[in-house]
Amino acid sequence: MGNLLIVLTIISEPRLHSPMYFLLGNLSFIDMSLASFATPKMIADFLSEHKAISFEGCITQIFFLHLLGGAEIVLLIAMSFDRYVAICKPLRYLTVMSQRMCVGLVTLSWIVGILHAMSQLAFTVNLPFCGPNEVDSFFCDLPLVIKLACVDTYILGVFMISTSGMIALVCFILLVISYTIILVTVRQRSSGGSSKALSTCSAHFTVVTLFFGPCIFIYVWPFTNFPVDKVLSVFYTIFTPLLNPVIYTLRNKDVKNSMRKLSSRIFKSRRTDHIP
């Protein structure tokens, strides 16, 4: 609901029709989907004695997890690029971050997400599973599912490290470097716009850390089981999408003011509907 509110606010408020908020709206849509692909099944399992999922349902969960995760990684990189251009190259911002560029970045994020998800499942769907087919988590994730196979999955695990773990780690390092450059540029200025930029970038970096931290921990060491893995898997699929709207709304005055306007318009329309 929080992510949906951000999407509706950005669509309905003309003042938020800018590249940064266009990317933020798409991030909220991905977070809304990321928090929904496994949560209904998880809640049903909590309320049921018989906790089971079909093989097709398990593969579907893995597909959407990597689709949305891959798309979010590219989108977070696009948002850091947007902030870099806005702060370090302000005179060229509208030229570089044109509508065509923004649509292209969002399209690229979904293409990368689809290709990433397909690459993860290409070798998994044909693995032989002899049992016991018990996934030790709240939902199906690739490191846990391949451990159930009756064959040696070492090579598949190495492939998963290279395509998921190392990519997440490298992207996180690049994002840290990018935001460091931005923060150094901001510190060289002392205007009100710079303090606003610092607030925006700190919100972005918080989201990046919350998303990449659990991903790197889980996918860089897929051969090792840690008790905290379950907590981290739930964290980046449920709590991070839940926290993102709070982080962005608390740190962004434009979004907060636009939400107030949207809520006031909704209340006014309801009052007029009830007037006889």
PDB file of N, CA and C in Angstrom, residues 30-92:
ATOM      1  N   ILE A  30       8.216  -1.994  -8.650  1.00  0.00           N
ATOM      2  CA  ILE A  30       8.992  -3.228  -8.494  1.00  0.00           C
ATOM      3  C   ILE A  30       8.943  -3.701  -7.049  1.00  0.00           C
ATOM      4  N   ASP A  31       9.080  -2.778  -6.092  1.00  0.00           N
ATOM      5  CA  ASP A  31       9.019  -3.152  -4.676  1.00  0.00           C
ATOM      6  C   ASP A  31       7.652  -3.722  -4.316  1.00  0.00           C
ATOM      7  N   MET A  32       6.608  -3.140  -4.880  1.00  0.00           N
ATOM      8  CA  MET A  32       5.249  -3.635  -4.641  1.00  0.00           C
ATOM      9  C   MET A  32       5.112  -5.072  -5.144  1.00  0.00           C
ATOM     10  N   SER A  33       5.699  -5.351  -6.300  1.00  0.00           N
ATOM     11  CA  SER A  33       5.665  -6.702  -6.863  1.00  0.00           C
ATOM     12  C   SER A  33       6.570  -7.644  -6.083  1.00  0.00           C
ATOM     13  N   LEU A  34       7.739  -7.152  -5.651  1.00  0.00           N
ATOM     14  CA  LEU A  34       8.691  -7.975  -4.909  1.00  0.00           C
ATOM     15  C   LEU A  34       8.119  -8.421  -3.569  1.00  0.00           C
ATOM     16  N   ALA A  35       7.311  -7.561  -2.969  1.00  0.00           N
ATOM     17  CA  ALA A  35       6.702  -7.901  -1.682  1.00  0.00           C
ATOM     18  C   ALA A  35       5.473  -8.790  -1.838  1.00  0.00           C
ATOM     19  N   SER A  36       5.062  -9.053  -3.078  1.00  0.00           N
ATOM     20  CA  SER A  36       3.818  -9.803  -3.317  1.00  0.00           C
ATOM     21  C   SER A  36       4.022 -11.167  -3.949  1.00  0.00           C
ATOM     22  N   PHE A  37       5.229 -11.458  -4.482  1.00  0.00           N
ATOM     23  CA  PHE A  37       5.387 -12.701  -5.242  1.00  0.00           C
ATOM     24  C   PHE A  37       5.349 -13.934  -4.341  1.00  0.00           C
ATOM     25  N   ALA A  38       5.755 -13.811  -3.077  1.00  0.00           N
ATOM     26  CA  ALA A  38       5.792 -14.970  -2.173  1.00  0.00           C
ATOM     27  C   ALA A  38       5.030 -14.761  -0.880  1.00  0.00           C
ATOM     28  N   THR A  39       4.699 -13.521  -0.553  1.00  0.00           N
ATOM     29  CA  THR A  39       4.077 -13.233   0.740  1.00  0.00           C
ATOM     30  C   THR A  39       2.721 -13.913   0.932  1.00  0.00           C
ATOM     31  N   PRO A  40       1.800 -13.908  -0.058  1.00  0.00           N
ATOM     32  CA  PRO A  40       0.507 -14.595   0.154  1.00  0.00           C
ATOM     33  C   PRO A  40       0.676 -16.079   0.494  1.00  0.00           C
ATOM     34  N   LYS A  41       1.578 -16.759  -0.218  1.00  0.00           N
ATOM     35  CA  LYS A  41       1.837 -18.173   0.062  1.00  0.00           C
ATOM     36  C   LYS A  41       2.454 -18.349   1.436  1.00  0.00           C
ATOM     37  N   MET A  42       3.348 -17.433   1.810  1.00  0.00           N
ATOM     38  CA  MET A  42       3.987 -17.491   3.115  1.00  0.00           C
ATOM     39  C   MET A  42       2.963 -17.352   4.244  1.00  0.00           C
ATOM     40  N   ILE A  43       2.051 -16.401   4.087  1.00  0.00           N
ATOM     41  CA  ILE A  43       1.008 -16.198   5.099  1.00  0.00           C
ATOM     42  C   ILE A  43       0.092 -17.422   5.185  1.00  0.00           C
ATOM     43  N   ALA A  44      -0.250 -17.988   4.021  1.00  0.00           N
ATOM     44  CA  ALA A  44      -1.094 -19.195   4.002  1.00  0.00           C
ATOM     45  C   ALA A  44      -0.393 -20.349   4.713  1.00  0.00           C
ATOM     46  N   ASP A  45       0.925 -20.480   4.549  1.00  0.00           N
ATOM     47  CA  ASP A  45       1.674 -21.550   5.214  1.00  0.00           C
ATOM     48  C   ASP A  45       1.711 -21.358   6.723  1.00  0.00           C
ATOM     49  N   PHE A  46       1.786 -20.089   7.161  1.00  0.00           N
ATOM     50  CA  PHE A  46       1.774 -19.827   8.602  1.00  0.00           C
ATOM     51  C   PHE A  46       0.458 -20.281   9.241  1.00  0.00           C
ATOM     52  N   LEU A  47      -0.621 -20.220   8.471  1.00  0.00           N
ATOM     53  CA  LEU A  47      -1.948 -20.557   8.987  1.00  0.00           C
ATOM     54  C   LEU A  47      -2.336 -22.003   8.718  1.00  0.00           C
ATOM     55  N   SER A  48      -1.441 -22.758   8.098  1.00  0.00           N
ATOM     56  CA  SER A  48      -1.775 -24.125   7.708  1.00  0.00           C
ATOM     57  C   SER A  48      -0.778 -25.117   8.296  1.00  0.00           C
ATOM     58  N   GLU A  49      -1.263 -26.314   8.607  1.00  0.00           N
ATOM     59  CA  GLU A  49      -0.388 -27.384   9.081  1.00  0.00           C
ATOM     60  C   GLU A  49       0.386 -27.997   7.920  1.00  0.00           C
ATOM     61  N   HIS A  50      -0.248 -28.078   6.761  1.00  0.00           N
ATOM     62  CA  HIS A  50       0.360 -28.692   5.581  1.00  0.00           C
ATOM     63  C   HIS A  50       1.022 -27.607   4.738  1.00  0.00           C
ATOM     64  N   LYS A  51       2.337 -27.495   4.858  1.00  0.00           N
ATOM     65  CA  LYS A  51       3.084 -26.449   4.159  1.00  0.00           C
ATOM     66  C   LYS A  51       3.755 -27.055   2.933  1.00  0.00           C
ATOM     67  N   ALA A  52       3.116 -26.947   1.785  1.00  0.00           N
ATOM     68  CA  ALA A  52       3.641 -27.553   0.559  1.00  0.00           C
ATOM     69  C   ALA A  52       3.439 -26.605  -0.613  1.00  0.00           C
ATOM     70  N   ILE A  53       4.309 -26.770  -1.620  1.00  0.00           N
ATOM     71  CA  ILE A  53       4.198 -25.992  -2.850  1.00  0.00           C
ATOM     72  C   ILE A  53       4.564 -26.914  -4.014  1.00  0.00           C
ATOM     73  N   SER A  54       3.895 -26.725  -5.130  1.00  0.00           N
ATOM     74  CA  SER A  54       4.186 -27.547  -6.303  1.00  0.00           C
ATOM     75  C   SER A  54       5.532 -27.154  -6.898  1.00  0.00           C
ATOM     76  N   PHE A  55       6.100 -28.039  -7.721  1.00  0.00           N
ATOM     77  CA  PHE A  55       7.371 -27.732  -8.381  1.00  0.00           C
ATOM     78  C   PHE A  55       7.220 -26.521  -9.294  1.00  0.00           C
ATOM     79  N   GLU A  56       6.085 -26.456 -10.000  1.00  0.00           N
ATOM     80  CA  GLU A  56       5.837 -25.310 -10.888  1.00  0.00           C
ATOM     81  C   GLU A  56       5.722 -24.017 -10.085  1.00  0.00           C
ATOM     82  N   GLY A  57       5.045 -24.085  -8.929  1.00  0.00           N
ATOM     83  CA  GLY A  57       4.929 -22.906  -8.080  1.00  0.00           C
ATOM     84  C   GLY A  57       6.268 -22.463  -7.529  1.00  0.00           C
ATOM     85  N   CYS A  58       7.119 -23.425  -7.191  1.00  0.00           N
ATOM     86  CA  CYS A  58       8.460 -23.126  -6.681  1.00  0.00           C
ATOM     87  C   CYS A  58       9.305 -22.441  -7.755  1.00  0.00           C
ATOM     88  N   ILE A  59       9.281 -22.987  -8.976  1.00  0.00           N
ATOM     89  CA  ILE A  59      10.030 -22.389 -10.080  1.00  0.00           C
ATOM     90  C   ILE A  59       9.514 -20.985 -10.391  1.00  0.00           C
ATOM     91  N   THR A  60       8.189 -20.793 -10.281  1.00  0.00           N
ATOM     92  CA  THR A  60       7.595 -19.470 -10.530  1.00  0.00           C
ATOM     93  C   THR A  60       8.093 -18.455  -9.515  1.00  0.00           C
ATOM     94  N   GLN A  61       8.185 -18.863  -8.241  1.00  0.00           N
ATOM     95  CA  GLN A  61       8.703 -17.965  -7.220  1.00  0.00           C
ATOM     96  C   GLN A  61      10.155 -17.572  -7.511  1.00  0.00           C
ATOM     97  N   ILE A  62      10.975 -18.548  -7.906  1.00  0.00           N
ATOM     98  CA  ILE A  62      12.379 -18.258  -8.228  1.00  0.00           C
ATOM     99  C   ILE A  62      12.460 -17.299  -9.414  1.00  0.00           C
ATOM    100  N   PHE A  63      11.615 -17.533 -10.421  1.00  0.00           N
ATOM    101  CA  PHE A  63      11.631 -16.679 -11.615  1.00  0.00           C
ATOM    102  C   PHE A  63      11.323 -15.229 -11.260  1.00  0.00           C
ATOM    103  N   PHE A  64      10.237 -15.000 -10.512  1.00  0.00           N
ATOM    104  CA  PHE A  64       9.856 -13.627 -10.189  1.00  0.00           C
ATOM    105  C   PHE A  64      10.832 -12.985  -9.215  1.00  0.00           C
ATOM    106  N   LEU A  65      11.426 -13.788  -8.323  1.00  0.00           N
ATOM    107  CA  LEU A  65      12.417 -13.237  -7.405  1.00  0.00           C
ATOM    108  C   LEU A  65      13.611 -12.670  -8.167  1.00  0.00           C
ATOM    109  N   HIS A  66      14.124 -13.428  -9.148  1.00  0.00           N
ATOM    110  CA  HIS A  66      15.292 -12.975  -9.903  1.00  0.00           C
ATOM    111  C   HIS A  66      14.923 -11.950 -10.975  1.00  0.00           C
ATOM    112  N   LEU A  67      13.716 -12.038 -11.513  1.00  0.00           N
ATOM    113  CA  LEU A  67      13.246 -11.020 -12.456  1.00  0.00           C
ATOM    114  C   LEU A  67      13.188  -9.659 -11.779  1.00  0.00           C
ATOM    115  N   LEU A  68      12.499  -9.601 -10.645  1.00  0.00           N
ATOM    116  CA  LEU A  68      12.318  -8.329  -9.949  1.00  0.00           C
ATOM    117  C   LEU A  68      13.617  -7.861  -9.302  1.00  0.00           C
ATOM    118  N   GLY A  69      14.408  -8.809  -8.779  1.00  0.00           N
ATOM    119  CA  GLY A  69      15.693  -8.437  -8.186  1.00  0.00           C
ATOM    120  C   GLY A  69      16.656  -7.878  -9.218  1.00  0.00           C
ATOM    121  N   GLY A  70      16.735  -8.529 -10.388  1.00  0.00           N
ATOM    122  CA  GLY A  70      17.604  -8.030 -11.454  1.00  0.00           C
ATOM    123  C   GLY A  70      17.162  -6.666 -11.963  1.00  0.00           C
ATOM    124  N   ALA A  71      15.846  -6.489 -12.119  1.00  0.00           N
ATOM    125  CA  ALA A  71      15.320  -5.205 -12.578  1.00  0.00           C
ATOM    126  C   ALA A  71      15.601  -4.105 -11.564  1.00  0.00           C
ATOM    127  N   GLU A  72      15.492  -4.430 -10.270  1.00  0.00           N
ATOM    128  CA  GLU A  72      15.727  -3.411  -9.239  1.00  0.00           C
ATOM    129  C   GLU A  72      17.200  -3.003  -9.183  1.00  0.00           C
ATOM    130  N   ILE A  73      18.106  -3.954  -9.394  1.00  0.00           N
ATOM    131  CA  ILE A  73      19.535  -3.624  -9.403  1.00  0.00           C
ATOM    132  C   ILE A  73      19.842  -2.595 -10.496  1.00  0.00           C
ATOM    133  N   VAL A  74      19.329  -2.837 -11.702  1.00  0.00           N
ATOM    134  CA  VAL A  74      19.572  -1.909 -12.816  1.00  0.00           C
ATOM    135  C   VAL A  74      18.918  -0.560 -12.533  1.00  0.00           C
ATOM    136  N   LEU A  75      17.724  -0.594 -11.943  1.00  0.00           N
ATOM    137  CA  LEU A  75      17.012   0.654 -11.663  1.00  0.00           C
ATOM    138  C   LEU A  75      17.729   1.471 -10.590  1.00  0.00           C
ATOM    139  N   LEU A  76      18.287   0.815  -9.583  1.00  0.00           N
ATOM    140  CA  LEU A  76      19.048   1.538  -8.557  1.00  0.00           C
ATOM    141  C   LEU A  76      20.301   2.172  -9.153  1.00  0.00           C
ATOM    142  N   ILE A  77      20.933   1.486 -10.111  1.00  0.00           N
ATOM    143  CA  ILE A  77      22.080   2.076 -10.808  1.00  0.00           C
ATOM    144  C   ILE A  77      21.633   3.283 -11.630  1.00  0.00           C
ATOM    145  N   ALA A  78      20.469   3.161 -12.285  1.00  0.00           N
ATOM    146  CA  ALA A  78      19.937   4.277 -13.071  1.00  0.00           C
ATOM    147  C   ALA A  78      19.630   5.482 -12.175  1.00  0.00           C
ATOM    148  N   MET A  79      19.124   5.226 -10.974  1.00  0.00           N
ATOM    149  CA  MET A  79      18.820   6.325 -10.049  1.00  0.00           C
ATOM    150  C   MET A  79      20.095   6.999  -9.558  1.00  0.00           C
ATOM    151  N   SER A  80      21.157   6.227  -9.357  1.00  0.00           N
ATOM    152  CA  SER A  80      22.426   6.842  -8.961  1.00  0.00           C
ATOM    153  C   SER A  80      23.000   7.672 -10.111  1.00  0.00           C
ATOM    154  N   PHE A  81      22.844   7.195 -11.340  1.00  0.00           N
ATOM    155  CA  PHE A  81      23.292   7.964 -12.517  1.00  0.00           C
ATOM    156  C   PHE A  81      22.504   9.266 -12.631  1.00  0.00           C
ATOM    157  N   ASP A  82      21.193   9.187 -12.365  1.00  0.00           N
ATOM    158  CA  ASP A  82      20.343  10.382 -12.393  1.00  0.00           C
ATOM    159  C   ASP A  82      20.830  11.417 -11.386  1.00  0.00           C
ATOM    160  N   ARG A  83      21.150  10.982 -10.152  1.00  0.00           N
ATOM    161  CA  ARG A  83      21.624  11.912  -9.125  1.00  0.00           C
ATOM    162  C   ARG A  83      23.022  12.455  -9.468  1.00  0.00           C
ATOM    163  N   TYR A  84      23.849  11.613 -10.092  1.00  0.00           N
ATOM    164  CA  TYR A  84      25.185  12.071 -10.494  1.00  0.00           C
ATOM    165  C   TYR A  84      25.084  13.204 -11.509  1.00  0.00           C
ATOM    166  N   VAL A  85      24.232  13.019 -12.521  1.00  0.00           N
ATOM    167  CA  VAL A  85      24.076  14.045 -13.557  1.00  0.00           C
ATOM    168  C   VAL A  85      23.462  15.311 -12.956  1.00  0.00           C
ATOM    169  N   ALA A  86      22.460  15.128 -12.074  1.00  0.00           N
ATOM    170  CA  ALA A  86      21.771  16.285 -11.492  1.00  0.00           C
ATOM    171  C   ALA A  86      22.694  17.133 -10.624  1.00  0.00           C
ATOM    172  N   ILE A  87      23.630  16.491  -9.918  1.00  0.00           N
ATOM    173  CA  ILE A  87      24.481  17.222  -8.974  1.00  0.00           C
ATOM    174  C   ILE A  87      25.819  17.622  -9.599  1.00  0.00           C
ATOM    175  N   CYS A  88      26.414  16.716 -10.361  1.00  0.00           N
ATOM    176  CA  CYS A  88      27.743  16.979 -10.920  1.00  0.00           C
ATOM    177  C   CYS A  88      27.696  17.655 -12.283  1.00  0.00           C
ATOM    178  N   LYS A  89      26.598  17.462 -13.030  1.00  0.00           N
ATOM    179  CA  LYS A  89      26.446  18.077 -14.355  1.00  0.00           C
ATOM    180  C   LYS A  89      25.064  18.750 -14.461  1.00  0.00           C
ATOM    181  N   PRO A  90      24.765  19.699 -13.586  1.00  0.00           N
ATOM    182  CA  PRO A  90      23.393  20.244 -13.532  1.00  0.00           C
ATOM    183  C   PRO A  90      22.934  20.932 -14.809  1.00  0.00           C
ATOM    184  N   LEU A  91      23.846  21.583 -15.536  1.00  0.00           N
ATOM    185  CA  LEU A  91      23.456  22.304 -16.747  1.00  0.00           C
ATOM    186  C   LEU A  91      23.065  21.350 -17.879  1.00  0.00           C
ATOM    187  N   ARG A  92      23.526  20.120 -17.815  1.00  0.00           N
ATOM    188  CA  ARG A  92      23.216  19.140 -18.863  1.00  0.00           C
ATOM    189  C   ARG A  92      22.151  18.140 -18.417  1.00  0.00           C
TER     190      ARG A  92
END
